[in-house]
PDB file of C-alpha atoms in Angstrom:
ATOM      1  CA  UNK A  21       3.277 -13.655  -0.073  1.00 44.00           C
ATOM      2  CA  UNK A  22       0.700 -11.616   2.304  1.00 72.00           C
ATOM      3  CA  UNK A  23       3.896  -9.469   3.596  1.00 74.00           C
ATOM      4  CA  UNK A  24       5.402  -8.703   0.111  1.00 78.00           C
ATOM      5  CA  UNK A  25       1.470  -8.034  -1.083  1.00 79.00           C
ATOM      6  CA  UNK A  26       1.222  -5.150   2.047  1.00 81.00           C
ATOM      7  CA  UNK A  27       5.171  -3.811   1.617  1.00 77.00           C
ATOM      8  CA  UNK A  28       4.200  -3.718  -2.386  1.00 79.00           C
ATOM      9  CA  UNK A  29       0.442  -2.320  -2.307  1.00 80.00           C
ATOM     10  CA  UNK A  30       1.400  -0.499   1.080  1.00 79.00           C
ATOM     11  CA  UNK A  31      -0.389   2.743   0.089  1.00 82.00           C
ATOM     12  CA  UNK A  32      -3.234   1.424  -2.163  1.00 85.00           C
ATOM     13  CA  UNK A  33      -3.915  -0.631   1.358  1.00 85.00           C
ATOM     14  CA  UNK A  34      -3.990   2.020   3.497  1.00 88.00           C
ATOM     15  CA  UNK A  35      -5.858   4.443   1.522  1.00 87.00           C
ATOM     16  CA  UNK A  36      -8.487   1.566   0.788  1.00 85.00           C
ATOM     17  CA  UNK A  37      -9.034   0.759   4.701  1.00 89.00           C
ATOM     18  CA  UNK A  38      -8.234   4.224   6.131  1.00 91.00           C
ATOM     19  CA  UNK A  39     -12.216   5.487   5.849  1.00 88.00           C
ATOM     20  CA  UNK A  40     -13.641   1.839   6.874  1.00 92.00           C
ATOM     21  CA  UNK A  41     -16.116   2.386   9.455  1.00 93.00           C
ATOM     22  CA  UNK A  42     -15.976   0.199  12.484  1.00 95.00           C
ATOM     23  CA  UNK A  43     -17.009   2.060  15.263  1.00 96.00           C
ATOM     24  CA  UNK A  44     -19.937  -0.730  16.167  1.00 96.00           C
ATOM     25  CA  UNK A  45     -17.085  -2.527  16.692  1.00 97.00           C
ATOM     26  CA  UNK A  46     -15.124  -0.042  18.227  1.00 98.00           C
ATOM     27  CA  UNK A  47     -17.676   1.154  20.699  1.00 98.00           C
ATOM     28  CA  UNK A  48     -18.171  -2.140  21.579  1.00 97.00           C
ATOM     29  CA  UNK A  49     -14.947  -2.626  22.709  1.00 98.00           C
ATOM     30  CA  UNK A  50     -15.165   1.115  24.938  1.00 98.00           C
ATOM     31  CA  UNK A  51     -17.975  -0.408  26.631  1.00 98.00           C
ATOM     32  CA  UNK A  52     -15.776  -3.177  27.582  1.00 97.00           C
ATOM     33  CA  UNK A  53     -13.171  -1.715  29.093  1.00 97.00           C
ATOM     34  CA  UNK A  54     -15.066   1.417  30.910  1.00 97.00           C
ATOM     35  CA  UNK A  55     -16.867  -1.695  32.573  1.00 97.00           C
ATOM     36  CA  UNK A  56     -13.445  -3.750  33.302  1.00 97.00           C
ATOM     37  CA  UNK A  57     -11.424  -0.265  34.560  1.00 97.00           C
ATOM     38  CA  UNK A  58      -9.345  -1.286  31.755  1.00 98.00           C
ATOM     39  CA  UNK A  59      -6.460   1.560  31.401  1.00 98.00           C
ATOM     40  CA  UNK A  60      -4.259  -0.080  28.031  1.00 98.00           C
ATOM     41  CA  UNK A  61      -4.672  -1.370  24.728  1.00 98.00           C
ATOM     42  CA  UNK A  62      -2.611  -3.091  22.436  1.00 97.00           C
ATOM     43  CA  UNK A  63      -3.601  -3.018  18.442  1.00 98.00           C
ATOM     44  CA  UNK A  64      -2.198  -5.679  17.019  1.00 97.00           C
ATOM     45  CA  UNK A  65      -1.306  -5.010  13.170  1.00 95.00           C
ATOM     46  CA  UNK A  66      -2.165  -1.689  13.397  1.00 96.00           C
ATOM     47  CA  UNK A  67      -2.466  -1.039   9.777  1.00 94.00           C
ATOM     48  CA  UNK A  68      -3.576   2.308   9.220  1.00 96.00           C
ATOM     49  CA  UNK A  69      -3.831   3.491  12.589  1.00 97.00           C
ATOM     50  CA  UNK A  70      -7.418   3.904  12.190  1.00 97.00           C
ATOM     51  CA  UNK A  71      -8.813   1.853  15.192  1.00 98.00           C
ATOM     52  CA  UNK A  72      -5.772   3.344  17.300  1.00 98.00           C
ATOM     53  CA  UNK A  73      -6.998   6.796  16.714  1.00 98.00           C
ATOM     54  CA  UNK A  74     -10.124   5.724  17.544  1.00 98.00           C
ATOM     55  CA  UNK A  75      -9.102   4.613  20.704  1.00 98.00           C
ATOM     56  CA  UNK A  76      -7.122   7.213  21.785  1.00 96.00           C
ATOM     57  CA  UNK A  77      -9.672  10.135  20.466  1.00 97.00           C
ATOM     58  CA  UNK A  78     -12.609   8.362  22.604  1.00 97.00           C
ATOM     59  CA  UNK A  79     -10.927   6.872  25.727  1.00 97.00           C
ATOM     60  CA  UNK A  80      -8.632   7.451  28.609  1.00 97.00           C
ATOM     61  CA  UNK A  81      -6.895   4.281  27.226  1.00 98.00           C
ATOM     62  CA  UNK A  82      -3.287   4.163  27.162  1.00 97.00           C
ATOM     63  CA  UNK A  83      -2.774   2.980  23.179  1.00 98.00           C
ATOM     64  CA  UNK A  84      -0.269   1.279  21.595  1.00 97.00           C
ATOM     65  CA  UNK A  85       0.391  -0.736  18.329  1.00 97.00           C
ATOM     66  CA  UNK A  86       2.770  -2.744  16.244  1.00 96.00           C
ATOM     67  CA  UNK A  87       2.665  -3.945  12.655  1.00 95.00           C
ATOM     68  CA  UNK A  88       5.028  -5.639  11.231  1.00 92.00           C
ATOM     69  CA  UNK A  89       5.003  -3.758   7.841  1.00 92.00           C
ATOM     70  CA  UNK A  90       7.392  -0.831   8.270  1.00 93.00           C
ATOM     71  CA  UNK A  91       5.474   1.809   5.968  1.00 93.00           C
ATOM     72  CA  UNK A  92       2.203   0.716   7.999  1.00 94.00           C
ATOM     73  CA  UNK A  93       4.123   1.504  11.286  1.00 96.00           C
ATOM     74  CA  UNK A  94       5.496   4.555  10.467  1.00 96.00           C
ATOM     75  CA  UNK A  95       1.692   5.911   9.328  1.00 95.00           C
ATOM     76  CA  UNK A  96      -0.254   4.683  11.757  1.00 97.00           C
ATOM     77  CA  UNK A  97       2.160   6.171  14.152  1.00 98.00           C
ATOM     78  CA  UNK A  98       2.107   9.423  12.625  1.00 97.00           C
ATOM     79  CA  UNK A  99      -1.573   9.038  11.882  1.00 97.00           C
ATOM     80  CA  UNK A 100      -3.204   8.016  15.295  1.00 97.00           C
ATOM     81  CA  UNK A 101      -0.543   9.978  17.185  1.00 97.00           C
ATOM     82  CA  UNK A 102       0.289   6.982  19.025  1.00 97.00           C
ATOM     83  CA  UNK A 103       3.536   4.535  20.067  1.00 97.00           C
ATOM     84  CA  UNK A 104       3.374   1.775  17.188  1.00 97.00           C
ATOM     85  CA  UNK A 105       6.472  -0.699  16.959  1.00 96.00           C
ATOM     86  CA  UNK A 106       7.914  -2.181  13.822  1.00 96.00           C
ATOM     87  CA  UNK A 107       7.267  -5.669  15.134  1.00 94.00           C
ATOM     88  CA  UNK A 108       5.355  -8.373  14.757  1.00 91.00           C
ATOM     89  CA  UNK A 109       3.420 -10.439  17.771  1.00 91.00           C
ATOM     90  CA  UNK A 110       5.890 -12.816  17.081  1.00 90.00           C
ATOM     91  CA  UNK A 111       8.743 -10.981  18.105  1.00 90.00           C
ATOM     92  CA  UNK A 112       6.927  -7.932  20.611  1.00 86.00           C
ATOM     93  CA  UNK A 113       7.724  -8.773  24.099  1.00 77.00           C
ATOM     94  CA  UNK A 114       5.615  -5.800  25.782  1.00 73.00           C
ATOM     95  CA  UNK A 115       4.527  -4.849  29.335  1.00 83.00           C
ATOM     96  CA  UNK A 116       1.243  -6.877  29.868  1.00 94.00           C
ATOM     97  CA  UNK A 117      -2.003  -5.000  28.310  1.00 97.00           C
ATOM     98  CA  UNK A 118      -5.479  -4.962  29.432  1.00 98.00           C
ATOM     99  CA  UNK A 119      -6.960  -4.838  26.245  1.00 98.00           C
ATOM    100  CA  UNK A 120      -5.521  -6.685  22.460  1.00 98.00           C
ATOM    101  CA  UNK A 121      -7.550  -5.292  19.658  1.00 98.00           C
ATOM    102  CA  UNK A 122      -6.819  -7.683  16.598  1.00 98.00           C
ATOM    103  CA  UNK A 123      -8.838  -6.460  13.760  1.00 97.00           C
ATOM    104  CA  UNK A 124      -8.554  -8.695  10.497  1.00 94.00           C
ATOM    105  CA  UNK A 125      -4.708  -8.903  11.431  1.00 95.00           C
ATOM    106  CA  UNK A 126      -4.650 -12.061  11.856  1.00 96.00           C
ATOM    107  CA  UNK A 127      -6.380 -13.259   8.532  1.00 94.00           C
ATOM    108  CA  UNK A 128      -3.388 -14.572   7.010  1.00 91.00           C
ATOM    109  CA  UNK A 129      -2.294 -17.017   9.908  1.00 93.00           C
ATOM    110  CA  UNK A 130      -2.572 -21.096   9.477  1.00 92.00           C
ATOM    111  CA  UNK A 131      -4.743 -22.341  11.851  1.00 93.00           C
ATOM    112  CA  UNK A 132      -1.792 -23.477  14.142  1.00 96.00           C
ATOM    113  CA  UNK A 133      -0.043 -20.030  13.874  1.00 96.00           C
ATOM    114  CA  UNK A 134      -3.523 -18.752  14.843  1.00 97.00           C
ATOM    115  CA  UNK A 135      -3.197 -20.871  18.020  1.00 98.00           C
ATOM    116  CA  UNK A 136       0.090 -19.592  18.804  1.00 97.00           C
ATOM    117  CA  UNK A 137      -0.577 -16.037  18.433  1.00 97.00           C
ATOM    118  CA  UNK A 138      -3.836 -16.122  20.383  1.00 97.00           C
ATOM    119  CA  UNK A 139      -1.667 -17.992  23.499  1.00 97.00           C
ATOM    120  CA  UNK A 140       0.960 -15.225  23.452  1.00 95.00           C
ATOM    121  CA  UNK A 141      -2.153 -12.395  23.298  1.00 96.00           C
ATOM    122  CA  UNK A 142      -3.224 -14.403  26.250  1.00 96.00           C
ATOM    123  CA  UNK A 143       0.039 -14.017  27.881  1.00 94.00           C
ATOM    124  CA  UNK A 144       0.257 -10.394  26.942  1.00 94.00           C
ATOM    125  CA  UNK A 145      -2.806  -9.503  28.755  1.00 96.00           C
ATOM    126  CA  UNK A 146      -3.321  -8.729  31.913  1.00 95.00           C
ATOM    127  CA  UNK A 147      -5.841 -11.337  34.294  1.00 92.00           C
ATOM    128  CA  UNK A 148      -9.206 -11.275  32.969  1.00 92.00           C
ATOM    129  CA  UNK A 149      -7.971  -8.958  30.140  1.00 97.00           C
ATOM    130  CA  UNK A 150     -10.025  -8.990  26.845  1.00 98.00           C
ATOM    131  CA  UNK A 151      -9.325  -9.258  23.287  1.00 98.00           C
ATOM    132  CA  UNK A 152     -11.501  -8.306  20.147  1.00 98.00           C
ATOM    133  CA  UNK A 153     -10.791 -10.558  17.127  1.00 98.00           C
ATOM    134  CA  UNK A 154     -12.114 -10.214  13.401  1.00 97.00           C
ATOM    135  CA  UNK A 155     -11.350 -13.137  11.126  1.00 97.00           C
ATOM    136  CA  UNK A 156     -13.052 -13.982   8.025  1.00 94.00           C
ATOM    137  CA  UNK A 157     -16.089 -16.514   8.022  1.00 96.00           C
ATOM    138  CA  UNK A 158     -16.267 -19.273   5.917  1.00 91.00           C
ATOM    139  CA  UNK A 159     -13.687 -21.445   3.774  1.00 84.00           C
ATOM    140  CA  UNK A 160      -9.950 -20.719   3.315  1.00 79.00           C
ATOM    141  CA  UNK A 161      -9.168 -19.197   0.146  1.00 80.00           C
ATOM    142  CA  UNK A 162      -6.254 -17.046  -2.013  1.00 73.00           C
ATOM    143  CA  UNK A 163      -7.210 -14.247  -3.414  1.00 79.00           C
ATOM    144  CA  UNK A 164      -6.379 -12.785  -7.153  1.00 71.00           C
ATOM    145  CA  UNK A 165      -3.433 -11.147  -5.898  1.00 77.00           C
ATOM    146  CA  UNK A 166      -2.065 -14.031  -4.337  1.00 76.00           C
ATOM    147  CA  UNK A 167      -2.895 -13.606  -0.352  1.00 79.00           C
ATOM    148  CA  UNK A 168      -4.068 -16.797   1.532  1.00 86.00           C
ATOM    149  CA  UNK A 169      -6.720 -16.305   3.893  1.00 89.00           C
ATOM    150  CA  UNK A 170      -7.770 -18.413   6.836  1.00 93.00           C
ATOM    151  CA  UNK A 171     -11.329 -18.384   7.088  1.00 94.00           C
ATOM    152  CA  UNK A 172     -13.344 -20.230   9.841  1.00 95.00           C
ATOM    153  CA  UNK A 173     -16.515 -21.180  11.444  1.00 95.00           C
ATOM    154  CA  UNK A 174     -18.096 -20.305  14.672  1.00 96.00           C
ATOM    155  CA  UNK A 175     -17.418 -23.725  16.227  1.00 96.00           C
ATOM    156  CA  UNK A 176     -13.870 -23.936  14.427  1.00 95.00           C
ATOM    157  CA  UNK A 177     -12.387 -20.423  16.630  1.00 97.00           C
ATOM    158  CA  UNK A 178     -14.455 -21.219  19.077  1.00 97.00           C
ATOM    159  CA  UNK A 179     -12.204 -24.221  19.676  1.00 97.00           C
ATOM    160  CA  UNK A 180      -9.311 -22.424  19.213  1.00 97.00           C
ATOM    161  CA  UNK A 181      -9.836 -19.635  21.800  1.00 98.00           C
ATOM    162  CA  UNK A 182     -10.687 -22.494  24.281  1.00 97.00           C
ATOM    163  CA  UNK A 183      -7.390 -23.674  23.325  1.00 98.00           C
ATOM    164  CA  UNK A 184      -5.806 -20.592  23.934  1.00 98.00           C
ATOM    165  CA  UNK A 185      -7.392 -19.714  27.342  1.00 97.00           C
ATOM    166  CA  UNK A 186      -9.563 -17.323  26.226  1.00 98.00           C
ATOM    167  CA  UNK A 187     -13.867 -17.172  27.043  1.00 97.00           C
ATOM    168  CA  UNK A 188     -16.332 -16.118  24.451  1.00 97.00           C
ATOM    169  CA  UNK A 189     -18.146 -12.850  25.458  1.00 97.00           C
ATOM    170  CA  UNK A 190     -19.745 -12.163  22.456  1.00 97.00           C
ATOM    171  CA  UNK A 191     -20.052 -13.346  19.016  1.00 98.00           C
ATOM    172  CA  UNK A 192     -21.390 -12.170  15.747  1.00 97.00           C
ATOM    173  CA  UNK A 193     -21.213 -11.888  11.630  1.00 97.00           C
ATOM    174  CA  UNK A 194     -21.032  -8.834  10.239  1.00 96.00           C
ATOM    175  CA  UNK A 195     -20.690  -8.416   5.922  1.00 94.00           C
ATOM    176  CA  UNK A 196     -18.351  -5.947   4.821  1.00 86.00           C
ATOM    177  CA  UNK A 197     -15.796  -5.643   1.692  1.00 80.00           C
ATOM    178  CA  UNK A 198     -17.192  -8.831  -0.397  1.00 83.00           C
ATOM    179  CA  UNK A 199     -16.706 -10.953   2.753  1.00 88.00           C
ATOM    180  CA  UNK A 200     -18.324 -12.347   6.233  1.00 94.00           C
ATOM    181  CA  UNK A 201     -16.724 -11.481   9.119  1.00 96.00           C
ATOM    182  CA  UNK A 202     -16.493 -12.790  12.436  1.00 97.00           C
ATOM    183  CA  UNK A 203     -16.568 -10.310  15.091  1.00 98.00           C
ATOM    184  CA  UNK A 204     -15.818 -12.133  18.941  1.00 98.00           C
ATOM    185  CA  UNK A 205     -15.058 -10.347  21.959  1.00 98.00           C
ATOM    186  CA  UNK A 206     -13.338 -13.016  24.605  1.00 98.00           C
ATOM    187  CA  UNK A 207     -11.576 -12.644  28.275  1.00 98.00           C
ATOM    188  CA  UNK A 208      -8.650 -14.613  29.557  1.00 96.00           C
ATOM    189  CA  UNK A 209      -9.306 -17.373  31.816  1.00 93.00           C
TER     190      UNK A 209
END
């Protein structure tokens, strides 16, 4: 249902999350790879383009993104001025990144899909690349217009990343849109 909800609501959704500000967030993630001599970043469900424009308007980083919903790719690409691919990371089999940025795109993932997604970021990335993940905190619910959202606790992704390879750098809950979000900043093992 998530897919159909972002294919039928496509422009309500990007017009809604266009002007969100997340450059705490964003900075954040700068400061991490000026101090790894990171050079490329992968957005995963790019959305808007937003955090890809970001990117590229503040970095040297070499940007990319995919999203799996075709008006979202098309936008963001025209939007950030960046490469995005009409795929999902299910079926994108890049060049290896030193940087994922994964900003609430992986909200609508079951727990085990969430596993599986975070092992192929971790096989995307380059050694001791990094990733930046924002999922929501708390219990799993669906919404009023019918999209089911994974929602977990510090100790639950915690878990999972461990799972997945991955090392906590930094953790924290930010509030935002009605909801608690995690915010988690990890490197590969």
């Amino acid at each position: 249902m998530s897919k159909e909800f972002y294919e039928e609501k496509g422009l309500d959704y990007l017009q809604a999350t266009l002007k969100l500000n997340m450059s705490l967030q964003q900075d954040e993630f700068l400061a991490i790879a000026k101090a790894s001599g990171a050079r490329t970043l992968l957005d995963v469900g790019t959305g808007s383009g937003r955090d890809l424009r970001y990117f590229c308007e503040n970095s040297d980083l070499e940007c990319e993104g995919i999203e799996s919903v075709e008006l979202f790719a098309e936008f963001a690409s025209l939007y950030s001025g960046c490469r995005v691919f009409h795929k999902s990371l299910f079926d994108y089999h890049p060049k290896r990144y030193d940087l994922i940025w994964c900003c609430a795109s992986l909200v609508h993932l079951t727990p085990k899909e969430l596993l599986k997604a975070l092992e192929l970021s971790k096989s995307r990335l380059n050694s001791d690349g990094h990733i930046y993940l924002s999922l929501k905190h708390g219990h799993s619910f669906v919404d009023g217009q019918g999209r089911k959202f994974y929602c977990y606790t510090r100790d639950q992704i915690t878990k999972v990343l461990k799972m997945a390879g991955f090392d906590i750098q930094k953790f924290y809950l930010s509030y935002g849109n009605g909801a608690t979000w995690i915010n988690l900043y990890a490197q590969s093992l």
